Tab-separated table of C-alpha atoms in Angstrom:
chain	number	residue	atom	x	y	z
A	1	MET	CA	51.469	71.324	42.257
A	2	SER	CA	55.065	70.053	42.391
A	3	LEU	CA	54.284	67.263	44.970
A	4	ILE	CA	51.241	66.122	42.757
A	5	TYR	CA	53.319	66.199	39.649
A	6	SER	CA	56.150	64.324	41.276
A	7	ILE	CA	53.811	61.573	42.670
A	8	ILE	CA	52.080	61.153	39.222
A	9	SER	CA	55.447	61.168	37.220
A	10	THR	CA	56.931	58.619	39.695
A	11	ILE	CA	54.181	56.216	39.304
A	12	THR	CA	53.765	56.539	35.587
A	13	ARG	CA	57.477	56.174	34.904
A	14	ASN	CA	57.507	52.949	37.128
A	15	ILE	CA	54.574	51.581	35.106
A	16	GLU	CA	56.113	52.628	31.800
A	17	ASN	CA	59.461	51.134	32.600
A	18	THR	CA	57.957	47.856	33.859
A	19	LEU	CA	55.715	47.538	30.684
A	20	ARG	CA	58.574	48.587	28.156
A	21	ASN	CA	60.672	45.842	29.376
A	22	SER	CA	58.049	43.220	29.013
A	23	PHE	CA	58.158	40.835	25.957
A	24	LEU	CA	54.899	42.240	24.349
A	25	PHE	CA	55.883	45.849	24.417
A	26	THR	CA	59.540	44.997	23.413
A	27	SER	CA	58.251	43.163	20.428
A	28	ILE	CA	55.871	46.004	19.480
A	29	PHE	CA	58.613	48.489	19.654
A	30	LYS	CA	61.012	46.353	17.701
A	31	ILE	CA	58.425	45.863	14.891
A	32	LEU	CA	57.655	49.644	14.823
A	33	GLY	CA	61.282	50.285	14.769
A	34	PHE	CA	61.759	47.985	11.829
A	35	ILE	CA	58.803	49.553	9.940
A	36	GLU	CA	60.059	53.117	10.786
A	37	ASN	CA	63.514	52.232	9.238
A	38	LYS	CA	61.935	50.760	6.078
A	39	TRP	CA	59.641	53.808	5.859
A	40	ILE	CA	62.627	56.406	6.044
A	41	ASN	CA	64.519	54.580	3.528
A	42	SER	CA	61.606	53.603	1.265
A	43	TYR	CA	62.000	54.580	-2.613
A	44	PHE	CA	58.247	55.732	-2.442
A	45	LYS	CA	58.994	58.169	0.222
A	46	ARG	CA	61.067	60.088	-2.283
A	47	LEU	CA	58.190	60.573	-4.583
A	48	TYR	CA	56.355	62.584	-1.923
A	49	PRO	CA	56.557	66.307	-2.503
A	50	SER	CA	59.256	68.083	-0.632
A	51	GLU	CA	58.941	70.573	2.125
A	52	LYS	CA	59.230	73.492	-0.482
A	53	PHE	CA	56.299	72.286	-2.574
A	54	LEU	CA	53.726	75.003	-2.912
A	55	SER	CA	56.283	77.264	-1.227
A	56	PHE	CA	54.184	80.260	-2.185
A	57	VAL	CA	51.992	79.624	0.877
A	58	ASP	CA	54.946	80.235	3.199
A	59	LYS	CA	55.032	83.816	2.078
A	60	SER	CA	51.877	84.613	4.168
A	61	LYS	CA	52.718	85.382	7.676
A	62	ILE	CA	49.239	84.355	8.719
A	63	LEU	CA	49.324	80.954	7.265
A	64	LYS	CA	52.942	80.395	8.271
A	65	GLU	CA	52.793	81.668	11.988
A	66	GLU	CA	49.246	82.594	12.916
A	67	LEU	CA	46.981	79.895	11.346
A	68	PHE	CA	46.022	78.460	14.802
A	69	SER	CA	46.015	81.655	16.869
A	70	PRO	CA	42.921	81.844	19.208
A	71	LEU	CA	41.176	83.842	16.600
A	72	ILE	CA	40.485	80.709	14.673
A	73	VAL	CA	37.757	79.854	17.037
A	74	LEU	CA	35.810	83.000	15.922
A	75	PHE	CA	36.757	82.107	12.304
A	76	THR	CA	35.166	78.604	12.835
A	77	PHE	CA	32.126	80.014	14.560
A	78	THR	CA	31.704	82.395	11.636
A	79	LEU	CA	31.889	79.529	9.018
A	80	PHE	CA	29.245	77.603	11.128
A	81	LEU	CA	26.990	80.685	11.138
A	82	LEU	CA	27.286	80.900	7.340
A	83	LEU	CA	26.539	77.171	7.052
A	84	ALA	CA	23.085	77.904	8.882
A	85	THR	CA	20.625	79.315	6.187
A	86	ASP	CA	17.745	79.697	8.443
A	87	PRO	CA	17.378	83.231	10.001
A	88	ILE	CA	17.988	83.806	13.688
A	89	SER	CA	16.438	86.480	16.028
A	90	LYS	CA	17.790	89.897	16.411
A	91	ASP	CA	18.551	89.245	20.001
A	92	LEU	CA	20.591	86.247	19.304
A	93	GLN	CA	22.621	88.365	16.692
A	94	ASN	CA	23.340	90.759	19.436
A	95	THR	CA	24.368	88.034	21.820
A	96	ILE	CA	26.714	86.593	19.185
A	97	VAL	CA	28.289	90.010	18.539
A	98	ILE	CA	28.824	90.436	22.291
A	99	ALA	CA	30.478	86.952	22.518
A	100	PHE	CA	32.862	87.767	19.603
A	101	ILE	CA	33.878	91.092	21.084
A	102	SER	CA	34.409	89.525	24.528
A	103	PHE	CA	36.457	86.626	22.956
A	104	PHE	CA	38.696	89.117	21.059
A	105	ILE	CA	39.229	91.143	24.111
A	106	GLY	CA	40.065	88.086	26.218
A	107	SER	CA	42.439	86.460	23.647
A	108	ILE	CA	44.111	89.532	22.039
A	109	ILE	CA	43.892	92.442	24.562
A	110	PHE	CA	44.237	90.895	28.010
A	111	PRO	CA	47.410	88.793	27.412
A	112	ARG	CA	49.303	91.759	26.486
A	113	PHE	CA	49.386	92.622	30.181
A	114	ILE	CA	50.953	89.343	31.396
A	115	LEU	CA	54.256	87.452	30.954
A	116	ASN	CA	55.925	90.574	30.000
A	117	ASN	CA	58.944	89.851	31.983
A	118	GLN	CA	59.666	86.966	29.694
A	119	ASN	CA	61.505	86.868	26.407
A	120	THR	CA	63.205	84.356	24.148
A	121	GLU	CA	66.428	84.712	25.935
A	122	ASP	CA	64.750	83.725	29.242
A	123	SER	CA	63.489	80.613	27.389
A	124	LYS	CA	66.944	79.628	26.666
A	125	ASN	CA	68.429	80.655	29.895
A	126	ARG	CA	66.795	78.763	32.634
A	127	ASP	CA	68.795	80.641	35.441
A	128	ASN	CA	66.187	83.355	35.596
A	129	ASP	CA	64.223	82.688	38.697
A	130	ASN	CA	61.020	84.045	37.084
A	131	SER	CA	61.505	82.242	33.859
A	132	ILE	CA	58.832	79.873	32.387
A	133	PRO	CA	59.698	76.331	33.705
A	134	LEU	CA	60.006	73.429	31.334
A	135	PHE	CA	58.690	69.973	32.352
A	136	ASN	CA	60.892	66.926	31.909
A	137	THR	CA	59.890	65.332	28.544
A	138	LYS	CA	60.485	61.867	29.869
A	139	ASP	CA	57.945	62.378	32.576
A	140	ILE	CA	55.531	63.848	30.131
A	141	TYR	CA	56.131	60.712	27.967
A	142	SER	CA	55.350	58.397	30.846
A	143	ILE	CA	52.222	60.188	31.701
A	144	GLY	CA	50.934	60.078	28.068
A	145	PHE	CA	52.059	56.516	27.759
A	146	CYS	CA	49.773	55.608	30.742
A	147	LEU	CA	46.929	57.773	29.656
A	148	SER	CA	46.957	55.966	26.336
A	149	LEU	CA	47.101	52.557	27.892
A	150	ILE	CA	44.089	53.394	30.145
A	151	GLY	CA	42.209	54.409	26.888
A	152	ILE	CA	43.116	51.155	25.210
A	153	ILE	CA	42.159	49.016	28.243
A	154	PHE	CA	38.764	50.675	28.559
A	155	LEU	CA	38.224	50.225	24.704
A	156	PHE	CA	38.293	46.420	25.334
A	157	ILE	CA	36.203	46.787	28.418
A	158	SER	CA	33.663	48.789	26.540
A	159	ILE	CA	33.529	46.239	23.569
A	160	ALA	CA	33.015	43.473	26.097
A	161	SER	CA	30.327	45.166	27.934
A	162	VAL	CA	28.120	45.473	24.704
A	163	GLY	CA	29.146	42.149	23.274
A	164	GLY	CA	30.427	43.320	20.057
A	165	LEU	CA	32.177	45.903	17.903
A	166	PRO	CA	30.077	49.231	17.351
A	167	ILE	CA	31.775	49.933	14.199
A	168	LEU	CA	30.349	46.629	12.741
A	169	LYS	CA	26.926	47.019	14.299
A	170	SER	CA	25.812	50.633	14.759
A	171	SER	CA	22.946	49.820	17.328
A	172	LEU	CA	25.711	48.641	19.778
A	173	ARG	CA	26.984	52.323	20.130
A	174	TYR	CA	23.695	53.304	21.901
A	175	SER	CA	24.398	50.619	24.427
A	176	LEU	CA	27.778	52.019	25.466
A	177	LYS	CA	28.046	53.349	29.058
A	178	PRO	CA	29.574	56.568	29.403
A	179	ALA	CA	31.370	55.581	32.531
A	180	LEU	CA	33.359	53.025	30.416
A	181	THR	CA	33.739	55.014	27.269
A	182	MET	CA	35.063	58.324	28.990
A	183	PRO	CA	38.332	56.777	29.795
A	184	VAL	CA	38.788	55.727	26.318
A	185	PHE	CA	38.967	59.333	25.305
A	186	LEU	CA	42.039	59.695	27.541
A	187	ILE	CA	44.126	58.452	24.680
A	188	ILE	CA	43.657	61.801	22.945
A	189	PRO	CA	45.798	63.769	25.556
A	190	GLY	CA	47.845	60.599	25.921
A	191	ILE	CA	49.110	60.615	22.360
A	192	GLY	CA	49.596	64.370	22.433
A	193	LEU	CA	51.882	63.817	25.447
A	194	ILE	CA	53.910	61.255	23.794
A	195	ALA	CA	54.117	63.390	20.722
A	196	SER	CA	55.563	66.206	22.915
A	197	HIS	CA	58.642	63.839	23.862
A	198	TYR	CA	59.135	63.032	20.136
A	199	LEU	CA	59.127	66.746	19.303
A	200	ASN	CA	61.751	67.472	21.940
A	201	GLN	CA	63.920	64.613	20.488
A	202	PHE	CA	63.382	66.283	17.029
A	203	LYS	CA	64.287	69.748	18.571
A	204	ASN	CA	67.505	68.276	20.004
A	205	ASN	CA	68.452	66.430	16.824
A	206	GLU	CA	68.016	63.140	18.633
A	207	ILE	CA	65.641	61.939	15.576
A	208	SER	CA	65.237	63.128	12.170
A	209	ARG	CA	62.201	64.987	10.808
A	210	SER	CA	61.361	61.860	8.903
A	211	GLN	CA	61.242	59.823	12.184
A	212	ALA	CA	59.273	62.398	13.980
A	213	ARG	CA	56.806	62.450	11.116
A	214	PHE	CA	56.467	58.584	10.995
A	215	ARG	CA	55.922	58.552	14.831
A	216	PHE	CA	53.162	61.166	14.487
A	217	LEU	CA	51.543	59.147	11.846
A	218	VAL	CA	51.739	56.148	14.120
A	219	LEU	CA	50.371	57.891	17.180
A	220	THR	CA	47.518	59.540	15.103
A	221	SER	CA	46.496	56.060	13.534
A	222	ILE	CA	46.517	54.297	16.938
A	223	GLY	CA	44.281	57.189	18.258
A	224	ILE	CA	41.823	57.154	15.430
A	225	ILE	CA	41.535	53.322	15.379
A	226	THR	CA	40.838	53.299	19.081
A	227	VAL	CA	37.931	55.729	19.019
A	228	LEU	CA	36.762	54.626	15.463
A	229	THR	CA	36.163	51.222	16.837
A	230	LEU	CA	33.334	52.611	19.018
A	231	GLN	CA	31.924	54.640	16.004
A	232	TYR	CA	32.488	58.057	17.621
A	233	ARG	CA	33.073	60.851	15.248
A	234	THR	CA	33.973	63.903	17.295
A	235	PRO	CA	36.928	62.251	18.881
A	236	ILE	CA	38.411	61.209	15.505
A	237	ILE	CA	38.286	64.970	14.621
A	238	ALA	CA	39.768	65.957	17.795
A	239	ILE	CA	42.685	63.616	17.355
A	240	LEU	CA	43.337	64.776	13.816
A	241	LEU	CA	42.905	68.453	14.496
A	242	MET	CA	45.285	68.257	17.704
A	243	MET	CA	48.022	66.437	15.962
A	244	VAL	CA	47.895	68.864	12.998
A	245	ILE	CA	48.208	71.935	15.357
A	246	ILE	CA	51.087	70.200	17.148
A	247	ALA	CA	52.816	69.378	14.050
A	248	TYR	CA	52.158	72.968	12.610
A	249	TYR	CA	54.037	74.644	15.592
A	250	ALA	CA	56.701	72.125	15.885
A	251	ARG	CA	57.356	72.490	12.108
A	252	ILE	CA	56.787	68.720	11.525
A	253	LEU	CA	54.229	69.497	8.795
A	254	SER	CA	54.755	72.066	6.028
A	255	VAL	CA	52.019	74.885	5.755
A	256	TRP	CA	50.714	73.242	2.476
A	257	GLU	CA	50.401	69.957	4.292
A	258	VAL	CA	48.335	71.507	7.141
A	259	ILE	CA	46.088	73.162	4.598
A	260	ILE	CA	45.593	69.925	2.635
A	261	ALA	CA	45.079	68.008	5.868
A	262	THR	CA	42.489	70.618	6.885
A	263	LEU	CA	40.524	70.155	3.651
A	264	LEU	CA	40.747	66.356	4.012
A	265	GLY	CA	39.549	66.861	7.569
A	266	VAL	CA	36.523	68.742	6.536
A	267	GLY	CA	35.901	66.111	3.764
A	268	ALA	CA	36.098	63.418	6.449
A	269	ILE	CA	33.445	65.185	8.571
A	270	ILE	CA	31.113	65.484	5.524
A	271	GLY	CA	31.604	61.950	4.594
A	272	ILE	CA	31.411	60.317	8.009
A	273	GLY	CA	28.265	62.211	8.906
A	274	TYR	CA	26.686	61.307	5.554
A	275	LEU	CA	27.496	57.668	5.801
A	276	ARG	CA	26.181	57.616	9.481
A	277	SER	CA	22.957	59.381	8.540
A	278	LEU	CA	22.672	56.785	5.670
A	279	ASN	CA	23.291	53.969	8.025
A	280	GLU	CA	20.641	55.287	10.571
A	281	LEU	CA	18.343	55.874	7.801
A	282	ALA	CA	18.072	59.591	8.612
A	283	ILE	CA	18.509	60.383	4.875
A	284	SER	CA	18.136	58.701	1.432
A	285	SER	CA	21.138	57.989	-0.867
A	286	ASN	CA	19.840	60.795	-3.130
A	287	THR	CA	20.677	63.482	-0.475
A	288	ASN	CA	23.538	65.864	-1.106
A	289	PRO	CA	26.277	65.222	1.338
A	290	PHE	CA	26.778	68.864	1.911
A	291	SER	CA	23.003	69.333	3.066
A	292	THR	CA	23.988	67.190	6.195
A	293	LEU	CA	26.134	69.956	7.343
A	294	GLU	CA	23.575	72.679	6.495
A	295	SER	CA	20.806	70.832	8.209
A	296	ARG	CA	22.890	70.239	11.265
A	297	ALA	CA	23.940	73.841	11.503
A	298	ASN	CA	20.342	74.945	11.125
A	299	PHE	CA	19.148	72.600	13.779
A	300	THR	CA	21.925	73.626	16.261
A	301	MET	CA	21.381	77.409	15.672
A	302	HIS	CA	17.555	76.887	16.076
A	303	VAL	CA	18.388	75.316	19.478
A	304	LEU	CA	20.556	78.210	20.522
A	305	ASN	CA	17.753	80.626	19.296
A	306	LEU	CA	15.364	78.942	21.595
A	307	LEU	CA	17.855	78.924	24.634
A	308	ASN	CA	18.723	82.582	24.136
A	309	GLU	CA	14.864	83.429	23.996
A	310	ILE	CA	14.114	81.626	27.478
A	311	SER	CA	17.295	82.749	29.225
A	312	GLY	CA	17.135	86.651	28.962
A	313	ASN	CA	20.099	88.781	30.104
A	314	PHE	CA	20.925	86.954	33.250
A	315	GLY	CA	20.302	83.360	32.615
A	316	LEU	CA	17.858	80.672	33.717
A	317	LEU	CA	19.858	77.831	35.678
A	318	LYS	CA	22.456	80.002	37.431
A	319	GLY	CA	25.257	77.440	36.933
A	320	LYS	CA	23.169	74.108	37.062
A	321	MET	CA	24.022	73.277	33.454
A	322	ILE	CA	27.741	73.406	33.787
A	323	ALA	CA	27.204	71.572	37.024
A	324	SER	CA	25.388	68.835	35.338
A	325	SER	CA	28.681	67.739	33.618
A	326	MET	CA	29.665	66.248	36.859
A	327	PRO	CA	29.508	62.395	37.084
A	328	GLY	CA	26.212	61.183	39.040
A	329	SER	CA	24.152	64.116	37.465
A	330	PRO	CA	20.605	62.707	36.640
A	331	LEU	CA	20.724	64.479	33.299
A	332	GLY	CA	23.927	65.486	31.458
A	333	PRO	CA	24.279	69.088	30.087
A	334	ARG	CA	23.095	68.085	26.418
A	335	MET	CA	20.114	66.205	27.835
A	336	LEU	CA	19.285	69.130	29.831
A	337	VAL	CA	19.188	71.190	26.814
A	338	GLY	CA	16.696	68.689	25.266
A	339	LYS	CA	14.381	69.201	28.413
A	340	LEU	CA	14.623	72.982	28.406
A	341	ILE	CA	13.351	73.256	24.792
A	342	ALA	CA	10.569	70.584	25.486
A	343	TRP	CA	12.200	67.777	23.539
A	344	ARG	CA	12.910	64.204	24.717
A	345	THR	CA	15.204	64.145	27.580
A	346	GLU	CA	16.505	60.764	26.452
A	347	VAL	CA	18.513	62.491	23.541
A	348	THR	CA	21.476	64.721	23.585
A	349	VAL	CA	21.247	68.164	21.957
A	350	THR	CA	24.234	70.173	21.091
A	351	PRO	CA	23.861	73.923	22.142
A	352	THR	CA	27.026	75.480	20.428
A	353	LEU	CA	29.749	77.231	22.314
A	354	LEU	CA	27.409	79.774	23.813
A	355	GLY	CA	24.608	77.718	24.842
A	356	GLN	CA	25.712	76.836	28.314
A	357	MET	CA	26.831	80.376	28.885
A	358	ILE	CA	23.438	81.677	27.890
A	359	VAL	CA	21.294	79.070	29.894
A	360	ASP	CA	23.307	79.565	33.004
A	361	PHE	CA	23.951	83.197	33.115
A	362	GLY	CA	22.550	85.012	30.060
A	363	LYS	CA	24.387	87.746	28.224
A	364	ILE	CA	26.390	88.548	31.318
A	365	GLY	CA	27.582	84.916	31.251
A	366	VAL	CA	28.447	85.177	27.638
A	367	VAL	CA	30.798	88.320	28.352
A	368	VAL	CA	32.505	86.736	31.377
A	369	GLU	CA	32.957	83.214	29.965
A	370	MET	CA	33.915	84.172	26.449
A	371	SER	CA	36.412	86.590	27.839
A	372	LEU	CA	37.687	83.805	30.246
A	373	LEU	CA	38.061	81.319	27.306
A	374	GLY	CA	39.752	83.834	25.126
A	375	PHE	CA	42.218	84.724	28.004
A	376	ILE	CA	42.956	81.105	28.504
A	377	LEU	CA	43.754	80.491	24.960
A	378	GLY	CA	45.626	83.765	24.511
A	379	THR	CA	47.645	83.032	27.500
A	380	GLY	CA	48.627	79.528	26.088
A	381	TYR	CA	49.349	81.077	22.696
A	382	LYS	CA	51.701	83.690	24.189
A	383	ILE	CA	53.552	80.965	26.255
A	384	ILE	CA	54.289	78.845	23.140
A	385	LYS	CA	55.543	81.888	21.268
A	386	ILE	CA	57.867	82.589	24.181
A	387	THR	CA	59.139	79.109	25.051
A	388	LYS	CA	58.760	76.981	21.733
A	389	ASP	CA	58.393	74.181	24.215
A	390	SER	CA	56.875	70.901	23.119
A	391	PHE	CA	54.757	70.328	26.126
A	392	TYR	CA	53.209	73.820	26.156
A	393	ILE	CA	52.468	73.284	22.386
A	394	VAL	CA	50.633	70.018	23.230
A	395	LEU	CA	48.720	71.772	26.125
A	396	TYR	CA	47.651	74.714	23.976
A	397	SER	CA	46.831	72.475	20.942
A	398	LEU	CA	44.500	70.242	23.055
A	399	ILE	CA	42.508	73.081	24.549
A	400	LEU	CA	42.317	74.954	21.251
A	401	THR	CA	41.048	71.671	19.538
A	402	TYR	CA	38.231	71.357	22.132
A	403	SER	CA	37.345	75.158	21.693
A	404	ILE	CA	37.073	74.712	17.955
A	405	LEU	CA	35.053	71.520	18.322
A	406	GLY	CA	32.956	73.422	21.013
A	407	VAL	CA	31.663	75.785	18.429
A	408	GLU	CA	28.932	73.221	17.609
A	409	THR	CA	29.049	70.728	20.612
A	410	GLY	CA	29.845	73.203	23.551
A	411	ILE	CA	32.548	72.596	26.106
A	412	LEU	CA	30.479	70.358	28.386
A	413	ASP	CA	32.180	66.971	28.797
A	414	ILE	CA	33.797	66.491	32.309
A	415	GLN	CA	37.054	65.279	30.937
A	416	VAL	CA	37.260	68.283	28.566
A	417	LEU	CA	36.522	70.686	31.338
A	418	PHE	CA	39.255	68.992	33.279
A	419	TYR	CA	41.820	69.601	30.457
A	420	PHE	CA	40.799	73.397	30.593
A	421	PHE	CA	41.186	73.385	34.457
A	422	ILE	CA	44.678	71.820	34.324
A	423	ALA	CA	45.827	74.480	31.572
A	424	SER	CA	44.169	77.252	33.508
A	425	PHE	CA	45.912	76.241	36.749
A	426	ILE	CA	49.433	75.949	34.853
A	427	TYR	CA	48.925	79.146	33.093
A	428	LEU	CA	48.040	80.915	36.273
A	429	ALA	CA	50.912	79.533	38.174
A	430	LEU	CA	53.088	80.868	35.382
A	431	ILE	CA	51.593	84.271	35.378
A	432	LEU	CA	52.099	84.483	39.259
A	433	LYS	CA	55.631	83.255	38.842
A	434	ASP	CA	56.390	85.973	36.413
A	435	LYS	CA	55.227	88.364	38.916
A	436	GLY	CA	57.465	86.879	41.503
A	437	ILE	CA	54.678	84.877	43.395
A	438	ARG	CA	55.219	81.118	43.515
A	439	ILE	CA	52.200	78.845	44.326
A	440	TYR	CA	53.968	75.478	43.889
């Protein structure tokens, strides 16, 4: 692992240093620095509520410290179930109960048995051979910079490939090639990694809280504009959610700001979904915007009901659905769902977080995979509680974001699976190191 990391960090540092010294990037950073200075000293900024605004919410330990624990995945799934008004089968109800119990055990119980040789003093004293290692934030910044750059480059390539801006002409979105759009989404982990560097600077008092907040706002805006240009909705939500979670644990945002940002995010989901449905003539202007959420939840749960019915206790495809996420597969996992339930194979159908588990390995798969997902998130959560390190905060925020979004969409995209693989590998290395076993 150390060799791969060394090669990647060396290459990305060279690229970043070369580009940052170019006239274009020097000008961009000078302009952003000027705007940042004006922002910090702006009179209107003083009109913004202080950190102690609505301070009563800080009295709740859950809101102040545990808002984005792994259990928020179960909370989100519960809200999704409540949105679906159509009844589901008794067998599916049992499957969901099994899933919830498995996730709870994996995220809350299993992590109690790992990383117990660590404490907050170890996180400060790096002389302990078994202490959790901290990554060089300048390396992390360079990697994030290059990932973001790749995302922006492929944005322009994607626009050129369809001959226009999908945000201005919705029909172009369906002509986009996944091989070209997938790299665009690298901007999501990219801006997260850049943010981790700014968090470290804030933590070391190299920049002020106002500067950190401004840079978070700029990074979030860059990410949103990039994916919004292609008229994708889920990546926008991913960027907002990830940056909110990072800012929450880094104390860049106050609790009341996180709550309001969450409410605004829900409103944005409803609004974007409603406007897109109107644009595609799927609904009329007289339709209640909230009904789009309800109908989407009902449809997705109906799909899950059918998948549960045909898969039984031991599954149907024995791993072929998750394998279909790999590039080159004739049908992607969501298209495979459409084929299984006798729908058109040329459309994608979201199967919820449990869909792939049920289809591949049935209820047994649900127990194993939900326990594993919970354990990965629970481990990441325990690590950020121990270290308070900016990189581990970003890594946890990234996988938690896609777990929350996966409640409806499933965790099926190859780049998302790769994020979980990287997180799992790092967490496993740390667990083994805590036991005195090094694999890097």
